[in-house]
Short mmCIF file of C-alpha atoms in Angstrom, two decimals:
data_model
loop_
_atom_site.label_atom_id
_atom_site.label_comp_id
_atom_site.label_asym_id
_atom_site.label_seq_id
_atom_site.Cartn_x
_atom_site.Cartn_y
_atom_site.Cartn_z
CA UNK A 1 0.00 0.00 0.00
CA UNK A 2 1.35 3.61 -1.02
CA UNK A 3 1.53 6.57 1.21
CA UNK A 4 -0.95 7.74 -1.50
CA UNK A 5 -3.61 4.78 -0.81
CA UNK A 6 -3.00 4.85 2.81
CA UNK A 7 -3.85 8.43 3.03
CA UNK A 8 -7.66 7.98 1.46
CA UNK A 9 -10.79 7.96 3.65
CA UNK A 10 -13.91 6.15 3.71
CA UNK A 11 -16.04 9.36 1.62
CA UNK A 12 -18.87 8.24 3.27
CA UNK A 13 -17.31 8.53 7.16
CA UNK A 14 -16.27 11.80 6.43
CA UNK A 15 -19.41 12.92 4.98
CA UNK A 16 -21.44 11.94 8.00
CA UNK A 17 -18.95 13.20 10.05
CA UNK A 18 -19.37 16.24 8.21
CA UNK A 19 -23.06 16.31 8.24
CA UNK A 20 -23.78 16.73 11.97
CA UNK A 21 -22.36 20.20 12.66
CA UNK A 22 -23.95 21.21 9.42
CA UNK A 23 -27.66 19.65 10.40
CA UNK A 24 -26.92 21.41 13.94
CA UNK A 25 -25.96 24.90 12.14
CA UNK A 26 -29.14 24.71 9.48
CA UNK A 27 -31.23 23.83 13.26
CA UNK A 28 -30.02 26.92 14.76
CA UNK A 29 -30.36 29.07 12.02
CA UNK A 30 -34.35 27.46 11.84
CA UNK A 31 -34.90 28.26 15.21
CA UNK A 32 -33.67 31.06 15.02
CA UNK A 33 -35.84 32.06 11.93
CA UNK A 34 -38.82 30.46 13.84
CA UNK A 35 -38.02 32.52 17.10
CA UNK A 36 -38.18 36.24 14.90
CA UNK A 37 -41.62 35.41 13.15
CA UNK A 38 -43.06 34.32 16.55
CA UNK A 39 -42.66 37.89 17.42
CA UNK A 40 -43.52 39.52 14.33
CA UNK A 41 -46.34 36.86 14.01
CA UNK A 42 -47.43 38.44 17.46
CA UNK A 43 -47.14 41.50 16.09
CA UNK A 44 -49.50 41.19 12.74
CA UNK A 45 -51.98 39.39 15.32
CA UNK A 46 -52.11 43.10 16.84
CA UNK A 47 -52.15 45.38 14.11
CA UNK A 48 -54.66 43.34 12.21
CA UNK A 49 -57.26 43.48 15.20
CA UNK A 50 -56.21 47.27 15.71
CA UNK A 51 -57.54 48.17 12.31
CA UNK A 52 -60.92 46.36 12.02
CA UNK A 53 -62.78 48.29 14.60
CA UNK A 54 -65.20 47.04 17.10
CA UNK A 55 -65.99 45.39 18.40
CA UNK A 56 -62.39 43.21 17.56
CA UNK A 57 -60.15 45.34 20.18
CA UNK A 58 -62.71 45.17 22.98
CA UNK A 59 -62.29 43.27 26.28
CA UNK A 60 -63.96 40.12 26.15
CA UNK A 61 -64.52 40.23 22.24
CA UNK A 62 -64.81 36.13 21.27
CA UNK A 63 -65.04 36.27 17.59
CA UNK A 64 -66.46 32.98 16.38
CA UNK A 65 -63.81 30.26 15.65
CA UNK A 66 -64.58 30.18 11.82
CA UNK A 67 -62.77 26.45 10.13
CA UNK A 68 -60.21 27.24 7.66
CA UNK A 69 -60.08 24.65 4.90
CA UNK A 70 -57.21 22.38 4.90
CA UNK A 71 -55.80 23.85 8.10
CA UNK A 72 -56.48 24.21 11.94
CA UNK A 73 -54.72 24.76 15.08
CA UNK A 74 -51.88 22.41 16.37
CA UNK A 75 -53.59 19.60 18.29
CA UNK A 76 -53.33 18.77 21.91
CA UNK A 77 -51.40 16.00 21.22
CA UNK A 78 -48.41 17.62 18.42
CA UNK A 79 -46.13 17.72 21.16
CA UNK A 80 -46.33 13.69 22.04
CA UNK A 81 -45.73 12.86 18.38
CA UNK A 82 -42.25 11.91 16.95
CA UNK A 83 -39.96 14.75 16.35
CA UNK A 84 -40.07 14.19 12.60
CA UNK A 85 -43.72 13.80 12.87
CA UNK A 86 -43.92 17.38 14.18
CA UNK A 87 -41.82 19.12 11.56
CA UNK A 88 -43.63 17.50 8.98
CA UNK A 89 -46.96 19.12 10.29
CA UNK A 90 -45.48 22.16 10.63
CA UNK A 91 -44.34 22.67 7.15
CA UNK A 92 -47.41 21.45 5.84
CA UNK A 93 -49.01 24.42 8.48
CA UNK A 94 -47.19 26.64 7.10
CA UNK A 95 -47.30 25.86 3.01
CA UNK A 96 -51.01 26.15 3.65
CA UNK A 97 -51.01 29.43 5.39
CA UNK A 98 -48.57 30.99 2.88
CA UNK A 99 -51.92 31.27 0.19
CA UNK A 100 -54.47 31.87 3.48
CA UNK A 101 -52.50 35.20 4.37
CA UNK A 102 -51.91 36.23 0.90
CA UNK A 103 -55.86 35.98 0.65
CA UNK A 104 -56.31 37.83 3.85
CA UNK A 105 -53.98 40.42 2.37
CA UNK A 106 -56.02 41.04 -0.74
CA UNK A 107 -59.10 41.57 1.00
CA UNK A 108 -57.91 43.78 3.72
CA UNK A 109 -56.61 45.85 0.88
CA UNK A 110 -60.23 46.34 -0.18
CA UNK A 111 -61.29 46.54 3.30
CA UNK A 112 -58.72 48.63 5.02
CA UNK A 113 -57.41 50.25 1.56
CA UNK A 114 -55.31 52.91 4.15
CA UNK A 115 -53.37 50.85 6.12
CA UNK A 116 -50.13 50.26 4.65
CA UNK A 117 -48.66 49.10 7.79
CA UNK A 118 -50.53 46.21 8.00
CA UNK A 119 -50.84 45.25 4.37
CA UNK A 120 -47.08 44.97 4.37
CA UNK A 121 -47.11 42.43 7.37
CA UNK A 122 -49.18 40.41 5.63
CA UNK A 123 -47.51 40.55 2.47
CA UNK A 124 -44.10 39.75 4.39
CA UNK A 125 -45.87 37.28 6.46
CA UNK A 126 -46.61 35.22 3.21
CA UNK A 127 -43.00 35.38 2.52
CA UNK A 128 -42.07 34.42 5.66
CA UNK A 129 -44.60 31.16 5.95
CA UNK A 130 -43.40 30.25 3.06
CA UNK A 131 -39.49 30.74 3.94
CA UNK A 132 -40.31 29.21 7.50
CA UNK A 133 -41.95 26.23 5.71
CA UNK A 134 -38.91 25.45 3.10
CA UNK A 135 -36.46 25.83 6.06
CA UNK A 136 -37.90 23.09 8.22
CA UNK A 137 -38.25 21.24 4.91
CA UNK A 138 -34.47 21.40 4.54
CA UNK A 139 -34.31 20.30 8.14
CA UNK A 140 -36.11 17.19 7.80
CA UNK A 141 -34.08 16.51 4.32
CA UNK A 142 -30.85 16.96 6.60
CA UNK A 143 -31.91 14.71 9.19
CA UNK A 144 -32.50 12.28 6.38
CA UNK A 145 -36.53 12.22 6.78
CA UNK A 146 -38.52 12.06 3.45
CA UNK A 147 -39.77 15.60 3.53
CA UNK A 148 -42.66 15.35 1.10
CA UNK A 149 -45.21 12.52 1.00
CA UNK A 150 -48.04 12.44 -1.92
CA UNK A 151 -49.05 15.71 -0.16
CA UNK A 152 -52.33 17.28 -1.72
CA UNK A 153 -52.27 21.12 -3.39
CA UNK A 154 -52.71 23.37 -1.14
CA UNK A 155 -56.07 24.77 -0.27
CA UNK A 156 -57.64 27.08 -2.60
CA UNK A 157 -58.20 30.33 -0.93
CA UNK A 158 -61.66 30.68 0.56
CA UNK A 159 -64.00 31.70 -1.27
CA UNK A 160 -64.96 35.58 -0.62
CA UNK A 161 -66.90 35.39 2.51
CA UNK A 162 -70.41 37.49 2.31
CA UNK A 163 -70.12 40.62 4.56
CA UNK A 164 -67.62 42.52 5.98
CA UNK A 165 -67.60 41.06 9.58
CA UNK A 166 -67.25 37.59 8.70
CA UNK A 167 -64.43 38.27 6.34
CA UNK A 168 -62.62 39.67 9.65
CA UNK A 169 -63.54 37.14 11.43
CA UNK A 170 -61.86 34.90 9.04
CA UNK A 171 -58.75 37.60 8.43
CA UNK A 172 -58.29 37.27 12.46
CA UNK A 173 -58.53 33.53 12.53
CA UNK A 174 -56.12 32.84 10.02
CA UNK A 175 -53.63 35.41 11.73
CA UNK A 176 -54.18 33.85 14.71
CA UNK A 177 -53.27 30.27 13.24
CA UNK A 178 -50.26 31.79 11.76
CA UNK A 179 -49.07 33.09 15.19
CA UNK A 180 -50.10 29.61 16.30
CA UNK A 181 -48.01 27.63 13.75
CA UNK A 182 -45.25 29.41 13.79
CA UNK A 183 -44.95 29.91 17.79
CA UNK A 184 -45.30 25.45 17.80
CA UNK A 185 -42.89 25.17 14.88
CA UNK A 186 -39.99 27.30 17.23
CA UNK A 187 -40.95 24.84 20.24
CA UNK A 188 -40.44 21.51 18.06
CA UNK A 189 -36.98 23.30 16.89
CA UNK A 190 -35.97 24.32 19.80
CA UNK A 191 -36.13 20.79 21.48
CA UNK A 192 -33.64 19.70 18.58
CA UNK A 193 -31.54 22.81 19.32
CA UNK A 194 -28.19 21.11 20.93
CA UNK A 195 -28.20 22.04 24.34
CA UNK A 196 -31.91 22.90 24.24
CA UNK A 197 -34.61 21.92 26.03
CA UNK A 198 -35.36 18.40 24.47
#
């Protein structure tokens, strides 16, 4: 055997090898992506009930929980499930909500043609679902997880709801499920976080 031959490595051993503080860097950076649009979720939660009136900023306000096609909150049980499990849901959350807030934005813009503010939130926050979504995506493809399953088109956007009140109604829920969604999908991360919580 040659110096030459002796000096070769498995490729495969040092690709793995490789791989972990790479999987660990693209976790941080996801949590990290995760842990900004939980606040600026939180924030577009806000402005969006400031600027449709009352009674939506009163105390004690309980707008009807309106169902979003294709989507609801995470369930009771997300955080009992399988890491992978959990990522998975999350990016299919958030492909799903991507179109919901882009909807949203588009009729606030005929609703609340004035405020700029919030139409921009929404129009980043459709960016951001979407960014969110791919990122966790990449995640799962890191960890070695098959990232997409025969996963249906997303929802269509809802159909323009009749009236003006139930098309908030609708507006806040699906801002609401975006704060949701994003606020679980930094928890899952941050239990794979090294030296986090999980």
């Amino acid at each position: 055997m040659s110096l030459r031959e002796g000096s070769l490595e498995d490729p495969q051993a040092d690709s793995s090898i490789s791989s972990v503080p790479h999987l660990e860097a693209k976790i941080r950076q996801t949590h990290s992506l995760a842990h900004l649009l939980t606040k600026y979720a939180e924030q577009l939660l806000q402005e969006y009930v400031q600027h449709q009136g009352d009674p939506f900023g009163l105390p004690g306000f309980a707008p009807p929980r309106l169902p979003v096609a294709g989507l609801s909150a995470p369930a009771s049980g997300h955080a009992s499930l399988p890491a992978q499990e959990r990522l998975r849901l999350d990016a299919a959350a958030l492909a799903e909500l991507s179109p919901l807030l882009d909807f949203v934005r588009r009729r606030q813009a005929e609703l609340n043609p004035r405020a700029a503010c919030l139409l921009r939130r929404l129009e980043d926050a459709t960016l951001q679902a979407r960014a969110l979504g791919a990122a966790v995506e990449d995640v799962l493809s890191a960890q070695g997880s098959e990232t997409r399953g025969p996963r249906p088109e997303p929802a269509a956007a809802p159909a323009a709801t009749a009236g003006v009140f139930p098309a908030k109604v609708l507006g806040l829920r699906v801002c609401g499920l975006y704060r949701d969604w994003v606020s679980r999908t930094e928890g899952d991360l941050g239990q794979l976080v090294p030296g986090g919580p999980g």
